Amino acid sequence: MSGKQTQMMILIQDLVLAFVINSTATVLNGGFKGTDVYLVGMFMAFSINYVSGLIIPVEKLGSAVASGIRLKKGKLLHKLVRIFVINAIFVTIISFTIALINLGPVPELFKIWWSTYPVLHLVGYLTSVLIEKPVMNLAKTLVNDIPKKERSYLNEQKHESDKDPSLLP
């Protein structure tokens, strides 16, 4: 994948994970309370996730852990461990930060946060495993990067065909 395709993939994954985590947290915390509350939660989850991803090299950390326990890159078990680590980092940061924002620094913050964390982590993990390949394909479709050399060739063909339309490939 190109750099632009990877950026698009991360953006889509972050949006999906924000939606899933926010929706699950909404259900765990008593249900839908209003569109405004839900959308603010979604925005917070996405923003926290996206900024965290810019700061923390989660992909490298996940791959390092999987490789560190001698799993072969490209194999299913490597992918599952890599995604588990990445998801643990993101879900922990998202859920704890939102709990802190919503509750403030109260004495029972950790207890309240922990009461939802295992479910959020499981849902986030399953979502991440299931969406990785489809999101990768979507990103490749949305960002159709043609290599420079090929682009140059296509431009040459286009200019030649302006002179003689029979030269179109």
Coordinates of C-alpha atoms in Angstrom, one line a residue:
M1 CA 0.0 0.0 0.0
S2 CA 1.1 3.5 -0.7
G3 CA 1.5 6.1 2.1
K4 CA -1.7 7.9 1.1
Q5 CA -3.6 4.6 1.0
T6 CA -2.3 3.7 4.5
Q7 CA -3.4 7.1 5.8
M8 CA -6.9 6.6 4.3
M9 CA -7.0 3.1 5.9
I10 CA -6.1 4.5 9.3
L11 CA -8.7 7.2 9.0
I12 CA -11.5 4.8 8.1
Q13 CA -10.4 2.3 10.8
D14 CA -10.4 5.2 13.3
L15 CA -13.9 6.2 12.3
V16 CA -15.3 2.7 12.5
L17 CA -13.6 2.1 15.9
A18 CA -14.9 5.4 17.2
F19 CA -18.4 4.4 16.1
V20 CA -18.2 0.9 17.6
I21 CA -16.6 2.0 20.9
N22 CA -19.0 4.9 21.4
S23 CA -22.1 2.8 20.5
T24 CA -21.0 0.0 22.9
A25 CA -20.2 2.5 25.7
T26 CA -23.7 4.1 25.1
V27 CA -25.4 0.7 25.5
L28 CA -23.2 -0.2 28.6
N29 CA -24.0 3.2 30.2
G30 CA -27.8 2.9 30.0
G31 CA -28.6 3.5 26.4
F32 CA -29.2 6.4 24.0
K33 CA -29.7 9.7 25.8
G34 CA -29.8 12.0 22.8
T35 CA -28.3 12.7 19.4
D36 CA -26.1 15.5 20.7
V37 CA -24.7 13.3 23.5
Y38 CA -24.0 10.5 21.1
L39 CA -22.4 12.7 18.5
V40 CA -20.2 14.4 21.1
G41 CA -19.1 10.9 22.3
M42 CA -18.4 9.8 18.7
F43 CA -16.3 13.0 18.1
M44 CA -14.4 12.5 21.3
A45 CA -13.7 8.8 20.5
F46 CA -12.5 9.6 17.0
S47 CA -10.4 12.6 18.0
I48 CA -8.7 10.7 20.8
N49 CA -8.1 7.7 18.6
Y50 CA -6.7 9.7 15.7
V51 CA -4.4 11.9 17.8
S52 CA -3.2 8.9 19.8
G53 CA -2.4 7.1 16.5
L54 CA -0.3 10.1 15.4
I55 CA 1.7 10.1 18.6
I56 CA 2.1 6.4 19.4
P57 CA 3.6 4.0 16.7
V58 CA 0.9 1.4 17.5
E59 CA 1.5 -0.6 14.3
K60 CA 5.2 -1.0 15.1
L61 CA 4.5 -1.9 18.7
G62 CA 1.9 -4.5 17.7
S63 CA 4.2 -6.0 15.1
A64 CA 7.1 -5.9 17.6
V65 CA 5.2 -7.8 20.2
A66 CA 4.0 -10.4 17.7
S67 CA 7.5 -10.9 16.3
G68 CA 9.0 -10.8 19.8
I69 CA 7.1 -14.0 20.6
R70 CA 8.4 -15.5 17.5
L71 CA 5.3 -15.3 15.3
K72 CA 5.8 -15.2 11.6
K73 CA 4.8 -12.0 9.9
G74 CA 1.9 -12.6 7.4
K75 CA 0.5 -15.5 9.4
L76 CA -2.9 -15.4 11.1
L77 CA -1.6 -15.6 14.6
H78 CA 0.8 -12.7 14.0
K79 CA -2.1 -10.6 12.8
L80 CA -4.3 -11.5 15.7
V81 CA -1.6 -10.7 18.3
R82 CA -0.6 -7.5 16.4
I83 CA -4.3 -6.3 16.3
F84 CA -4.8 -7.3 20.0
V85 CA -1.9 -5.0 21.1
I86 CA -3.0 -2.2 18.8
N87 CA -6.6 -2.5 20.1
A88 CA -5.5 -2.6 23.7
I89 CA -3.6 0.6 23.3
F90 CA -6.4 2.5 21.5
V91 CA -9.4 1.2 23.5
T92 CA -7.5 1.9 26.8
I93 CA -6.7 5.4 25.8
I94 CA -10.2 6.2 24.3
S95 CA -12.3 4.7 27.0
F96 CA -10.2 6.0 29.9
T97 CA -9.9 9.5 28.5
I98 CA -13.7 9.7 27.8
A99 CA -14.4 8.4 31.4
L100 CA -12.1 11.1 32.8
I101 CA -13.7 13.8 30.7
N102 CA -17.3 12.7 31.6
L103 CA -16.6 11.9 35.3
G104 CA -13.7 14.2 36.2
P105 CA -11.0 13.0 38.6
V106 CA -13.3 11.3 41.0
P107 CA -12.0 8.6 43.5
E108 CA -14.0 5.8 41.8
L109 CA -12.9 6.8 38.3
F110 CA -10.8 3.6 37.8
K111 CA -13.5 1.3 39.1
I112 CA -16.2 2.9 36.9
W113 CA -13.9 2.8 33.8
W114 CA -12.9 -0.8 34.5
S115 CA -16.5 -1.9 34.7
T116 CA -16.9 -1.3 31.0
Y117 CA -13.3 -1.8 29.7
P118 CA -13.3 -5.6 29.2
V119 CA -16.4 -5.4 27.0
L120 CA -15.2 -2.4 25.1
H121 CA -11.8 -4.1 24.5
L122 CA -13.5 -7.3 23.2
V123 CA -15.9 -5.5 20.9
G124 CA -13.0 -3.3 19.6
Y125 CA -10.8 -6.3 19.1
L126 CA -13.4 -8.3 17.1
T127 CA -14.2 -5.2 15.1
S128 CA -10.6 -4.5 14.3
V129 CA -10.0 -8.1 13.2
L130 CA -13.1 -8.2 11.0
I131 CA -12.6 -4.8 9.3
E132 CA -8.9 -4.8 8.6
K133 CA -9.0 -6.5 5.2
P134 CA -12.2 -4.8 3.9
V135 CA -10.9 -1.3 5.0
M136 CA -7.6 -2.0 3.3
N137 CA -9.4 -2.8 0.1
L138 CA -11.6 0.3 0.5
A139 CA -8.6 2.5 1.1
K140 CA -6.9 1.1 -2.1
T141 CA -10.1 1.8 -4.1
L142 CA -10.6 5.4 -2.7
V143 CA -6.9 6.3 -3.1
N144 CA -5.9 4.9 -6.5
D145 CA -2.2 5.8 -6.4
I146 CA -0.6 5.2 -9.8
P147 CA 3.2 5.0 -9.6
K148 CA 5.0 8.0 -11.1
K149 CA 6.6 5.9 -13.8
E150 CA 3.2 4.5 -14.9
R151 CA 1.6 8.0 -14.6
S152 CA 4.3 9.4 -16.9
Y153 CA 3.7 6.7 -19.5
L154 CA -0.1 7.3 -19.4
N155 CA 0.5 11.1 -19.8
E156 CA 2.7 10.4 -22.8
Q157 CA 0.1 8.2 -24.4
K158 CA -2.6 10.8 -23.8
H159 CA -0.5 13.6 -25.5
E160 CA 0.3 11.3 -28.4
S161 CA -3.4 10.4 -28.8
D162 CA -4.3 14.1 -28.9
K163 CA -2.4 14.1 -32.2
D164 CA -3.6 10.8 -33.5
P165 CA -6.6 9.1 -31.6
S166 CA -5.8 5.7 -33.1
L167 CA -2.8 5.6 -30.6
L168 CA -5.0 5.3 -27.6
P169 CA -4.2 2.1 -25.6

